[in-house]
Coordinates of C-alpha atoms in Angstrom, one line a residue:
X1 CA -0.5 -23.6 -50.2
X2 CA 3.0 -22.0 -50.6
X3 CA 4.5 -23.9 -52.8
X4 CA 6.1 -22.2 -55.4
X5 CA 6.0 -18.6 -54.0
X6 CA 9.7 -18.1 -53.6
X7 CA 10.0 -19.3 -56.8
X8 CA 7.4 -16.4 -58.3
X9 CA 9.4 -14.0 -56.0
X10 CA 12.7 -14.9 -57.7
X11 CA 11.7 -14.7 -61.3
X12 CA 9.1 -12.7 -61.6
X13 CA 10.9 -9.3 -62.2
X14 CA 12.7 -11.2 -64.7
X15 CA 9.3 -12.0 -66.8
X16 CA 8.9 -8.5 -66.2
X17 CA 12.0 -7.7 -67.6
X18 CA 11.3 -9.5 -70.8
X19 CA 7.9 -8.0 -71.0
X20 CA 9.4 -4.6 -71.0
X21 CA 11.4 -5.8 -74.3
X22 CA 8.2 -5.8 -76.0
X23 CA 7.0 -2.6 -75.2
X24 CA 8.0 0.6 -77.4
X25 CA 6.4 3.8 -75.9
X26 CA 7.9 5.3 -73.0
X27 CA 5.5 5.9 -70.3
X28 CA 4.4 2.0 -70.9
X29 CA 7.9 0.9 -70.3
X30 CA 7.8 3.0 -67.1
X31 CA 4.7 1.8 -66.2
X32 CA 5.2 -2.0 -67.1
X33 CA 8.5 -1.8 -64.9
X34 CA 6.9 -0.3 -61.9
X35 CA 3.9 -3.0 -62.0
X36 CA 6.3 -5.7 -62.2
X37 CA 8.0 -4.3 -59.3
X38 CA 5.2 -3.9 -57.3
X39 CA 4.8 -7.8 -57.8
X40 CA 7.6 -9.2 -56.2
X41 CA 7.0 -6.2 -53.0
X42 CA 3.7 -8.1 -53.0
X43 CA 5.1 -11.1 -52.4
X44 CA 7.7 -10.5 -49.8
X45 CA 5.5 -8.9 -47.6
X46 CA 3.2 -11.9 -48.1
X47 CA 6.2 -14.0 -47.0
X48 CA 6.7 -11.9 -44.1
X49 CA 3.1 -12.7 -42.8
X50 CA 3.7 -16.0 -43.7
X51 CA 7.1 -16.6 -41.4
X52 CA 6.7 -18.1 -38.3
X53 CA 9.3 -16.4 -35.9
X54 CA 9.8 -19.3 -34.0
X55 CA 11.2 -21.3 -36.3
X56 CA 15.1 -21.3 -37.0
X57 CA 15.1 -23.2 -40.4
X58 CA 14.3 -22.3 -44.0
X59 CA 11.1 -22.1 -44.3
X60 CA 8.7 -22.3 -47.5
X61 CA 11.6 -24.4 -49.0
X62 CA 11.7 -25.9 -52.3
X63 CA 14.3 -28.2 -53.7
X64 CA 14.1 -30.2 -56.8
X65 CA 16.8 -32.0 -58.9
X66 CA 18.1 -29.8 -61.2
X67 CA 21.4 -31.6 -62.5
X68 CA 21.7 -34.5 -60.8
X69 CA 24.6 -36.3 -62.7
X70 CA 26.6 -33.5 -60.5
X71 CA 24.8 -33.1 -57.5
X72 CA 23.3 -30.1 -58.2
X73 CA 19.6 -29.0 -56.8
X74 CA 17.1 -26.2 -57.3
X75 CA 17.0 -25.4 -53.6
X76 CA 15.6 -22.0 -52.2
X77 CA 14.6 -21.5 -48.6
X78 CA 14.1 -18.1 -46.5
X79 CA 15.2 -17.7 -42.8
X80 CA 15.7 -14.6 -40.6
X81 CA 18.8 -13.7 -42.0
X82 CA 17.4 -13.4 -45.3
X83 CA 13.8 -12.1 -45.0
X84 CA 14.1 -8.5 -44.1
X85 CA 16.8 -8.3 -46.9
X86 CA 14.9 -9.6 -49.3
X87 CA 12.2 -7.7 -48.1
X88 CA 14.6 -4.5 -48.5
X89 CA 15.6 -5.3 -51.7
X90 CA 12.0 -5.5 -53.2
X91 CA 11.7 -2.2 -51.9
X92 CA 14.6 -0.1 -53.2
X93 CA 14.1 -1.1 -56.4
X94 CA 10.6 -0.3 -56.6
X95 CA 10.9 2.8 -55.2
X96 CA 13.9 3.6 -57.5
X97 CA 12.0 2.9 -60.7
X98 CA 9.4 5.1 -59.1
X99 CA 11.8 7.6 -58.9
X100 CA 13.9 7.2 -62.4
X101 CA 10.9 7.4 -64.2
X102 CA 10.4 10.9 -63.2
X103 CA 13.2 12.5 -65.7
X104 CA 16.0 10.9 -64.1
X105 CA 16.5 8.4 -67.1
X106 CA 16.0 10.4 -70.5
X107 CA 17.9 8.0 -73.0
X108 CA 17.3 4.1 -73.2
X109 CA 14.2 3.2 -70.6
X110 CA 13.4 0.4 -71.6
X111 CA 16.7 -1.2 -71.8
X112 CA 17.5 0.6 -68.4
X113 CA 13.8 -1.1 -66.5
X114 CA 15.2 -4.6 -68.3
X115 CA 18.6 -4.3 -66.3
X116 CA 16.9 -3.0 -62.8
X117 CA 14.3 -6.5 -62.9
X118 CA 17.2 -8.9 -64.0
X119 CA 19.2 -7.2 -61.2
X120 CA 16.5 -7.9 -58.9
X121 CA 16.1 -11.5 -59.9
X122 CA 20.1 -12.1 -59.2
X123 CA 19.6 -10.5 -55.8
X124 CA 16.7 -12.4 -54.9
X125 CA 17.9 -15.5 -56.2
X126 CA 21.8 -15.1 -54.0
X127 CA 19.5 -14.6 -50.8
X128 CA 17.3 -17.4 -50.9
X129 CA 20.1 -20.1 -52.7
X130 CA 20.2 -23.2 -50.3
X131 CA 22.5 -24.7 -52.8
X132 CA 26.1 -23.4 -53.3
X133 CA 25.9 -24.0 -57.3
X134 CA 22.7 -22.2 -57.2
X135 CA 24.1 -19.1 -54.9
X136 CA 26.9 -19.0 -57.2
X137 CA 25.2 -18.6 -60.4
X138 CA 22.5 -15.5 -59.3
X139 CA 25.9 -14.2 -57.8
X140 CA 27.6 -13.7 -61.5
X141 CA 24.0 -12.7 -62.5
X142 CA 24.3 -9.9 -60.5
X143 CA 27.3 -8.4 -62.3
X144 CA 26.1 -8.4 -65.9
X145 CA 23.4 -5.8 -65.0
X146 CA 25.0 -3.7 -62.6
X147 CA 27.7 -3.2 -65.1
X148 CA 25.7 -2.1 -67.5
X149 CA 24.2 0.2 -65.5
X150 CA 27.0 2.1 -64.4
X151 CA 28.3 1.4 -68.1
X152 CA 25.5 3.4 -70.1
X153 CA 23.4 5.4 -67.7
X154 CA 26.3 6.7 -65.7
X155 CA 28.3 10.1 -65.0
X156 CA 31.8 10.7 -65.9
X157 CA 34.0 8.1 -65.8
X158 CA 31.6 5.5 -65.8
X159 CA 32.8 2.6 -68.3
X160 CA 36.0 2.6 -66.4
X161 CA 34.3 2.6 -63.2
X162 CA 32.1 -0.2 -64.5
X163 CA 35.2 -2.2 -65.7
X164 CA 36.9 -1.8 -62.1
X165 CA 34.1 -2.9 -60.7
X166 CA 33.7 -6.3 -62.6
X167 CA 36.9 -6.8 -62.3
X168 CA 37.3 -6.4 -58.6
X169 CA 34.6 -8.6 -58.1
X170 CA 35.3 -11.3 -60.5
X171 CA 38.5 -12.4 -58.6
X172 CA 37.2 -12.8 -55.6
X173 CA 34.4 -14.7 -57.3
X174 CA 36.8 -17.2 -59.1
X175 CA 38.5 -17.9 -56.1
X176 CA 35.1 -19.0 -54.1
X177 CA 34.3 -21.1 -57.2
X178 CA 37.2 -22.8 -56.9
X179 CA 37.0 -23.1 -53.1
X180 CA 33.4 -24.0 -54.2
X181 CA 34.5 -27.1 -55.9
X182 CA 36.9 -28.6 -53.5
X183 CA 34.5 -28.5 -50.5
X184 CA 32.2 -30.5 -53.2
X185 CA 35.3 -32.7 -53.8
X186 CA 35.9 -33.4 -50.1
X187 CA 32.3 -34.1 -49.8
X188 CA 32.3 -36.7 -52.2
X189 CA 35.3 -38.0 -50.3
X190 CA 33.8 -38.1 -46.9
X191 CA 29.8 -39.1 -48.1
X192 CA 30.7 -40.7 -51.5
X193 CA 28.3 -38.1 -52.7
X194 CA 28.7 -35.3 -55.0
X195 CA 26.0 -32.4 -53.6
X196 CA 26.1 -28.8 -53.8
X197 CA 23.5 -28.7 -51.3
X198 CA 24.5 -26.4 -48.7
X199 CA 23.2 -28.2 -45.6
X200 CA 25.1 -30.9 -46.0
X201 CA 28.2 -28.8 -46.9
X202 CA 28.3 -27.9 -43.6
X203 CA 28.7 -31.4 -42.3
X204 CA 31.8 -31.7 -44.6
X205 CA 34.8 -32.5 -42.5
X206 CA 38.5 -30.5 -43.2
X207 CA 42.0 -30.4 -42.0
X208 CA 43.3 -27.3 -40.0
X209 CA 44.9 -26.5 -43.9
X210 CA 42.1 -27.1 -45.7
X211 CA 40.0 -24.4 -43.9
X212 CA 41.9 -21.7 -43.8
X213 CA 42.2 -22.0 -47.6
X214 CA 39.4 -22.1 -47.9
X215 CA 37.9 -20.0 -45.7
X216 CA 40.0 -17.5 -47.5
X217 CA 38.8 -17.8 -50.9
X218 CA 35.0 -17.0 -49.8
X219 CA 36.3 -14.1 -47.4
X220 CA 38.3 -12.8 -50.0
X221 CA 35.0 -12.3 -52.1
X222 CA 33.1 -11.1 -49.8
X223 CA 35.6 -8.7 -48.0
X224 CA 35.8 -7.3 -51.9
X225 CA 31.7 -7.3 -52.5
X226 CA 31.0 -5.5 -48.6
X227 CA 33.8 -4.0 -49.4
X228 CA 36.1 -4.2 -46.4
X229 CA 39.5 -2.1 -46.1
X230 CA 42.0 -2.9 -48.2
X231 CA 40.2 -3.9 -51.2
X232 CA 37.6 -1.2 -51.0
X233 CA 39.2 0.8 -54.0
X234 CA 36.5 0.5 -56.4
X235 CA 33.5 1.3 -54.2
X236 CA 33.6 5.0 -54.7
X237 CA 34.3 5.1 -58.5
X238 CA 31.6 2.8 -59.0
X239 CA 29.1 5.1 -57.1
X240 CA 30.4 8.3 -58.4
X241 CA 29.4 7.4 -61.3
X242 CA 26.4 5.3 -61.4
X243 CA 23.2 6.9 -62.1
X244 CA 21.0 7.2 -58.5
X245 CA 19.1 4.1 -59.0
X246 CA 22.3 2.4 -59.8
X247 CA 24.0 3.4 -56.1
X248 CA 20.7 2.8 -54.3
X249 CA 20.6 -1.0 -55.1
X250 CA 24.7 -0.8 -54.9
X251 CA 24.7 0.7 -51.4
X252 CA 21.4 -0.7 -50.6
X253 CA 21.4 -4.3 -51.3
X254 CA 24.7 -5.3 -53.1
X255 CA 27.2 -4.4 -50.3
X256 CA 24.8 -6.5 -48.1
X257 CA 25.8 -10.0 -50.1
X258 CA 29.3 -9.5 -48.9
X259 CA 28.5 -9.6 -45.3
X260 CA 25.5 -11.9 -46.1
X261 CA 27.7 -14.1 -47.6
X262 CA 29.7 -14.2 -44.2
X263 CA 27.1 -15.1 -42.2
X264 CA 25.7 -18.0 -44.7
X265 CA 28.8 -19.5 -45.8
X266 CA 31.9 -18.4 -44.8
X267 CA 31.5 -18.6 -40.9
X268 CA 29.0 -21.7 -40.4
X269 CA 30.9 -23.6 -43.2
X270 CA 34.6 -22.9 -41.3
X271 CA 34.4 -22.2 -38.0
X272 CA 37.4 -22.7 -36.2
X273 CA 39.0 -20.9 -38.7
X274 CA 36.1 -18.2 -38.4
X275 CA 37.1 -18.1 -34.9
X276 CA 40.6 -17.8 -35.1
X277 CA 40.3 -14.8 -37.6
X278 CA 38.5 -13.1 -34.9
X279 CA 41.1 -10.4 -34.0
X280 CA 42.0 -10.1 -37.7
X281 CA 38.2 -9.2 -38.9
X282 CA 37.7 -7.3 -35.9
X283 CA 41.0 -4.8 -36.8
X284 CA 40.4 -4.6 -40.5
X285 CA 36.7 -3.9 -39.3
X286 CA 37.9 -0.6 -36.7
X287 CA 40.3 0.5 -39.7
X288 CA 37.7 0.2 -42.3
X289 CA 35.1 2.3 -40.0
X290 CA 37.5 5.1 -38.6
X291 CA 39.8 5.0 -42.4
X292 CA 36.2 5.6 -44.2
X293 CA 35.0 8.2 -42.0
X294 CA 38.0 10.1 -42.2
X295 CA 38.1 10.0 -46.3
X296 CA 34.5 11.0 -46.3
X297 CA 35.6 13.6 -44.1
X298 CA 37.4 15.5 -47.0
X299 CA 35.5 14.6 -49.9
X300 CA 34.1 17.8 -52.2
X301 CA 31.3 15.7 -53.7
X302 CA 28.5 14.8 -52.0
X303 CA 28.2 11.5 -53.9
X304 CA 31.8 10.3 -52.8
X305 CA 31.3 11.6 -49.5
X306 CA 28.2 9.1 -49.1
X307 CA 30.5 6.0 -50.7
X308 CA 32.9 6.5 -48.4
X309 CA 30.4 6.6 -45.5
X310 CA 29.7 3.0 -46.6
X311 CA 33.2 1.8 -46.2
X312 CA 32.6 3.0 -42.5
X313 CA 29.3 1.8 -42.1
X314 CA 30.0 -1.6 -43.2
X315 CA 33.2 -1.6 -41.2
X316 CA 30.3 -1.7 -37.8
X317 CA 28.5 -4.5 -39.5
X318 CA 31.5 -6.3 -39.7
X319 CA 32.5 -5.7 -36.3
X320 CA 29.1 -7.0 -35.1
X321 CA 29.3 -10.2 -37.6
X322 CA 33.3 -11.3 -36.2
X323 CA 31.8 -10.5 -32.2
X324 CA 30.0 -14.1 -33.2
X325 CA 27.7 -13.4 -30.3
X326 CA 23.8 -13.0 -30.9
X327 CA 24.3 -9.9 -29.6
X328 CA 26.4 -8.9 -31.9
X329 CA 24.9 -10.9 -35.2
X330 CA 21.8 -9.3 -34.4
X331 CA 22.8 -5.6 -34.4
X332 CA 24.5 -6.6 -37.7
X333 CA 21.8 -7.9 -39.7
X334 CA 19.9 -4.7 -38.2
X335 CA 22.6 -2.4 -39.3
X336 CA 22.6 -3.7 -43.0
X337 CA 19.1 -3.2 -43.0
X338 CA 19.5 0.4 -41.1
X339 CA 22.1 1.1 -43.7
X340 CA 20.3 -0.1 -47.0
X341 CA 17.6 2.4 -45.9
X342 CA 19.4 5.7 -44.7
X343 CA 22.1 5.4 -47.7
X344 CA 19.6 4.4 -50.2
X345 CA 17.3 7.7 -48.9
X346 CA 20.7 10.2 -49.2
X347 CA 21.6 8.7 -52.5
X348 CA 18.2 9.7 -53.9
X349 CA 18.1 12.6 -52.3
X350 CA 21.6 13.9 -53.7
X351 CA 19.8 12.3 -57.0
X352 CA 17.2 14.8 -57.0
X353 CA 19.4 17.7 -56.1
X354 CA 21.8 16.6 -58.8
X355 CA 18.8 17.0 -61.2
X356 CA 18.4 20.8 -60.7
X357 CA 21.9 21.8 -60.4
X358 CA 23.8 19.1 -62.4
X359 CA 26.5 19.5 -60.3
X360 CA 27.5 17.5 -56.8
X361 CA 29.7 19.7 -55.5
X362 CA 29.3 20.7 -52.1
X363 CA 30.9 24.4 -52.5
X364 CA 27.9 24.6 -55.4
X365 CA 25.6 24.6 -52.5
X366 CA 24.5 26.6 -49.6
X367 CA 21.5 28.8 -48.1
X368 CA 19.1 25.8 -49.4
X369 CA 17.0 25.5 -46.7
X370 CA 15.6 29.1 -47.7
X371 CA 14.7 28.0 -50.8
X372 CA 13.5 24.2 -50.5
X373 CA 12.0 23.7 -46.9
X374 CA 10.8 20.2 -47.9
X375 CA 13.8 18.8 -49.4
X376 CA 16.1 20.1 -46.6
X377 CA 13.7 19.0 -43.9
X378 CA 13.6 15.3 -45.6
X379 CA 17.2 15.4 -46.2
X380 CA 17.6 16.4 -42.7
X381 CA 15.7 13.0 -41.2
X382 CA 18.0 11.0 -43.0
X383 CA 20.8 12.6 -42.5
X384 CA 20.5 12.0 -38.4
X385 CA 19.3 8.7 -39.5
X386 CA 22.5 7.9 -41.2
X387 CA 24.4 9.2 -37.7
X388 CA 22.4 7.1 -35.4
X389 CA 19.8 9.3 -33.6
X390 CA 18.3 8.0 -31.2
X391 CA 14.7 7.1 -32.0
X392 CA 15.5 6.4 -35.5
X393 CA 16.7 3.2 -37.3
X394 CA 20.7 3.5 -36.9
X395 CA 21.3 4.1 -33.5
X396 CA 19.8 -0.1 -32.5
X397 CA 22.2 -1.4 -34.9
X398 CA 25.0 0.3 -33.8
X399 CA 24.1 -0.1 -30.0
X400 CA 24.0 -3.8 -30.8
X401 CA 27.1 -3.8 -32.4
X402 CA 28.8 -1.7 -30.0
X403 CA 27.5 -3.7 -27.0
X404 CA 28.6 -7.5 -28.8
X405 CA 31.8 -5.7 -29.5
X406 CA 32.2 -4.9 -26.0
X407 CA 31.4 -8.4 -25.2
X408 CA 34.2 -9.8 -27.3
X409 CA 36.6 -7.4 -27.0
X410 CA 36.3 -4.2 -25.2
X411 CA 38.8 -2.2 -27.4
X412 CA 37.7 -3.0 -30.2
X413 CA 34.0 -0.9 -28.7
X414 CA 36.2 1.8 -27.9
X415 CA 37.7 2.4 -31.3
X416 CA 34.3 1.8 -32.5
X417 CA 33.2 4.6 -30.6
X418 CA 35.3 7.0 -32.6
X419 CA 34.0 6.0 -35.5
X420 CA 30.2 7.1 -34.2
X421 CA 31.8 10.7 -33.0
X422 CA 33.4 11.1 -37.0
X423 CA 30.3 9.9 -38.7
X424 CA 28.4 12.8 -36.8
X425 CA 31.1 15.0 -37.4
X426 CA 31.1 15.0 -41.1
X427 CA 27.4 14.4 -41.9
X428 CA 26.3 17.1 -39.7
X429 CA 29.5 19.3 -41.2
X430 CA 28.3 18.6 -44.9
X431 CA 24.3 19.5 -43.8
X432 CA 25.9 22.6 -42.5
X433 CA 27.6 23.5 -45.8
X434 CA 24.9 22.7 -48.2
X435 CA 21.7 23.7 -46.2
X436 CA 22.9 26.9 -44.0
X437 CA 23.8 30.6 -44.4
X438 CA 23.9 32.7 -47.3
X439 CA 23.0 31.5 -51.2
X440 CA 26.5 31.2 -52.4
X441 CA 25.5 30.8 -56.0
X442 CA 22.6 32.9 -57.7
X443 CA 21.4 29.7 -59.7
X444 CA 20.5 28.4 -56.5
X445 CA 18.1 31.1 -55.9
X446 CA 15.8 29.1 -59.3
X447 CA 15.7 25.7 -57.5
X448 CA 12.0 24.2 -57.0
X449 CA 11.3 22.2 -54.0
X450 CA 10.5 18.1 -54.2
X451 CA 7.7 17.3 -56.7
X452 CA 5.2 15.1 -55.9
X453 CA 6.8 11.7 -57.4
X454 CA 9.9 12.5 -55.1
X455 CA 8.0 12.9 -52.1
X456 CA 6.1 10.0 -52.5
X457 CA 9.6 8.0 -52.9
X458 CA 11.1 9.2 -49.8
X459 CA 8.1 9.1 -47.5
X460 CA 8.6 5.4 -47.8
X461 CA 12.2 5.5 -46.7
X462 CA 11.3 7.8 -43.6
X463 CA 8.7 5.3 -42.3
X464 CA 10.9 2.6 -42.4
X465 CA 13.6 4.7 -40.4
X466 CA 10.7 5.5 -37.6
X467 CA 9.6 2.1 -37.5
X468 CA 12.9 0.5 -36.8
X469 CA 14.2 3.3 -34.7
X470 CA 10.6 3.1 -32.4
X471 CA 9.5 -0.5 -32.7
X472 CA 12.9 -2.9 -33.3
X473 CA 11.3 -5.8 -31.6
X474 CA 9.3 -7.2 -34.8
X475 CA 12.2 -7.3 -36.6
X476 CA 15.0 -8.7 -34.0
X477 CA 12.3 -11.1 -32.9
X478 CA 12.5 -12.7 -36.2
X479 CA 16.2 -12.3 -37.1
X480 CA 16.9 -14.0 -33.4
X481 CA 16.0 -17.9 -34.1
X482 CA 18.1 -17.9 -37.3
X483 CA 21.4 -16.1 -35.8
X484 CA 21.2 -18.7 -32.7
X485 CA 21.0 -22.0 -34.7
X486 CA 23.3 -20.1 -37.4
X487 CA 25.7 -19.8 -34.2
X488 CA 25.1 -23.2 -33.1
X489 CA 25.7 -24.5 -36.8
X490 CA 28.7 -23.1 -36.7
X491 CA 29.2 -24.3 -33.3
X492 CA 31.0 -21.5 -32.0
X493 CA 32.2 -22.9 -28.8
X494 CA 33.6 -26.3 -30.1
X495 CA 35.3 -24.2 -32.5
X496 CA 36.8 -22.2 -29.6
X497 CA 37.7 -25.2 -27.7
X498 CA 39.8 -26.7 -31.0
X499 CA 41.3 -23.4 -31.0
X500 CA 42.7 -23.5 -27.6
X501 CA 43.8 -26.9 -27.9
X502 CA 46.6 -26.7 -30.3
X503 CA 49.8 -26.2 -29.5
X504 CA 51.6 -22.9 -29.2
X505 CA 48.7 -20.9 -29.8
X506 CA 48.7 -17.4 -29.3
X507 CA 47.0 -16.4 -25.8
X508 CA 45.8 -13.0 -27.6
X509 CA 43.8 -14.9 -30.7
X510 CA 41.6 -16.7 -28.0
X511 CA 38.3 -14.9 -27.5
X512 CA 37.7 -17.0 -24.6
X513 CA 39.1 -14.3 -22.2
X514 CA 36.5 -11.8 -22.9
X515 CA 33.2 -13.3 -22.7
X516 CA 33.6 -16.7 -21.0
X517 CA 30.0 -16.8 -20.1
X518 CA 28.8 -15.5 -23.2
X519 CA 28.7 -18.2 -25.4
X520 CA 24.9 -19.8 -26.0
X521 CA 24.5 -23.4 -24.8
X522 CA 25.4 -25.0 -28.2
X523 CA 24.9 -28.7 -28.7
X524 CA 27.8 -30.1 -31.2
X525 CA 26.2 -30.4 -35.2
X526 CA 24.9 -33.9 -36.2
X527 CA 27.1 -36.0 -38.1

């Protein structure tokens, strides 16, 4: 009965997208791109009713040879770690056609809806890839939209933003290609079998040296794509200048396949190397979250301020993702939810502001809430969202987070905690500057509140917040199955045992001191 449905969720948008090509008047274009949209949102809340929660493994799976002189399959599955992303995804880019059709995209729409629906079919296709190949070729599919994107319909200094970008995550990708390939190598070694298939991948067995090469080729492009501190340098050129919908999908869904990546590959693939890099992650993670906060701190535009407020925010989902407990794994997957959500609602909002004042300078602003009451109180929900109120979306991804952190290793928790305080500090500082006391600028005096079309698009985004802030439990319960086996896949304790079995190891890189009865009962992987 389901056969074939994640393949009509995949490529869909990108039948859509060659529809659009076809069309020549504008408001058809808009309308075309928003139908086909709407398609694929269909769909993946048709999958959600369709997942059974107790089951661990793919589900609604589909694997055919696709090139079998080289081991390569067409194999596609969805689990708990992928089906509220892909969920997420179908919705941000719906509701950011929705909204660029309003008078945010003047020149080029129908070029501009063709990139958005290939985008989405290289999202879709990375999170439901069973086979490394496969994964591998939606991941460069990815790029070619998103750079034109940024290229044509951004601000500034967008080519060379949209350069940077590609370029930054082109090395990390040729590295994990080339990792790619040797873990296919060593498989045929071991098996006598060439496959790209991902399951058996994991079965492939390495030398001490042979993982942590490896293992650091796929971190090293997915540290770049979350993007983790160091190599987080082009994230905020990349979203200054992209137009809105652009840094919705970046911020929404695109940072996500770093730290998806993580949890599909890079940990269950290596994991005694995964758990030796513990304390490493974990530090680059507090540096990332308390480094980003601080830069955000001081930025004059409210755009930057928001990218750098990523670094930050994916520096907590990190820290949940290296805690390796389901504590932990789970607040994670929640967060880059939670985050996809309140970053994608204040990088449309700034969108719409940017639209009556062309400027995103936060000393352009002030006194606003006198003269848009909607769009300050909307701006406001998502704003506390963003810092983890209680009762709204962030604040059970970060308490997750926070508490596998403490589980792990307690300082690490208590740096984390600073990060919480700065997020507040800044978010509620900028809300201050732009929203409160007197009209600093007369032009402001002309701006109209949120049309229709805008308040449709954020009503959305404010339901989801509520949802997941009130009623977490539906979407944990189905994330829970998939981080335990994902866990047991990567056989976390085994890996931990190896760890403390070689010879003069450092006392500090074993995590076994801090949660010694932490672990899940994990049975060792079948060979």
């Amino acid at each position: 009965m389901n056969g074939g449905l994640l393949t009509a969720l995949i490529f869909l948008p990108l039948i859509g997208a060659l529809f659009i090509l076809m069309q020549s008047e504008e408001r058809a274009i808009w309308n075309s791109a928003f139908i086909f949209s709407l398609l694929p949102l269909a769909l993946s809340f048709y999958v959600l009713v369709e997942f059974n929660p107790n089951v661990a493994d793919y589900q609604l799976a589909e694997q055919y040879d696709w090139i079998p002189a080289f081991g390569i399959t067409y194999h596609i599955g969805i689990d708990g770690i992928s089906l509220f992303l892909v969920l997420l995804t179908t919705i941000l880019i719906t509701l950011s056609l929705l909204y660029s059709g309003g008078g945010d995209i003047e020149e080029r729409p129908r070029e501009f809806c063709f990139f958005m629906l290939v985008l989405e079919t290289g999202l879709l296709g990375a999170l439901l890839a069973v086979d490394l190949f496969l994964f591998y070729m939606f991941w460069e599919v990815m790029l070619i939209p998103m750079y034109f994107l940024i290229g044509i319909w951004g601000h500034g200094r967008r080519v060379y933003a949209a350069i940077k970008f590609v370029l930054f995550t082109m090395v990390g990708s040729l590295l994990m290609l080339v990792a790619i390939l040797y873990l296919v190598y060593q498989a045929h070694v071991h098996f006598n079998r060439t496959s790209f298939d991902l399951p058996l991948l994991y079965e492939v067995p390495l030398t001490v040296n042979q993982g942590r090469w490896l293992f650091a080729a796929f971190a090293l492009a997915f540290a770049i794509k979350v993007p983790m501190w160091p190599v987080h340098t082009w994230l905020a050129d990349a979203h200054t200048n992209a137009p809105t919908a652009g840094s919705v999908i970046l911020a929404g869904v695109m940072l996500k396949m770093g730290t998806y990546g993580f949890l599909r590959f890079a940990i269950p693939l290596f994991p005694t190397v995964a758990v030796e890099a513990i304390p490493l992650f974990m530090a680059l993670a507090i540096i990332g979250i308390i480094y980003g906060a601080l830069v955000a701190m001081m930025q004059p535009d409210l755009k930057r301020l928001i990218a750098y407020s990523s670094v930050s925010h994916l520096g907590f989902v990190m820290l949940g993702i290296f805690a390796l407990n389901p504590e932990g794994v789970d607040g994670a997957i929640y967060q880059m939810l939670n985050h996809g959500v309140s970053t994608g609602g204040l990088f449309l909002l700034v969108g719409m502001l940017y639209m009556r004042r062309h400027t995103r300078e936060i000393s352009e602003f002030g006194g606003l809430w006198k003269r848009v009451p909607v769009y300050a109180a909307i701006f406001m929900v998502v704003m506390l969202s963003s810092i983890g109120l209680p009762g709204l979306n962030g604040f059970v991804g970060e308490f997750l987070i926070m508490l596998g952190a403490f589980l792990r290793i307690r300082l690490a928790a208590v740096f984390a905690v600073v990060g919480v305080i700065l997020g507040a500090l800044y978010m509620l500082w900028t809300y201050e500057r732009v929203m409160f006391g007197p009209i600093t600028r007369a032009v402001n005096e002309t701006i109209g509140d949120l049309t229709g079309r805008e308040i449709a698009v954020m009503v959305p985004v404010i339901a989801l917040m509520l949802f997941m802030g009130l009623f977490p439990r539906p979407v944990i319960g189905r994330i829970e199955p998939s981080v335990t086996a994902m866990l047991a896949r990567a056989n976390v304790t085994q890996a931990r045992l190896e760890l403390e079995r070689r010879p003069n190891r450092l006392a500090a890189l074993s995590p076994a001191r801090q949660t010694p009865n932490r672990e899940p009962e994990m049975a060792a992987p079948a060979r």
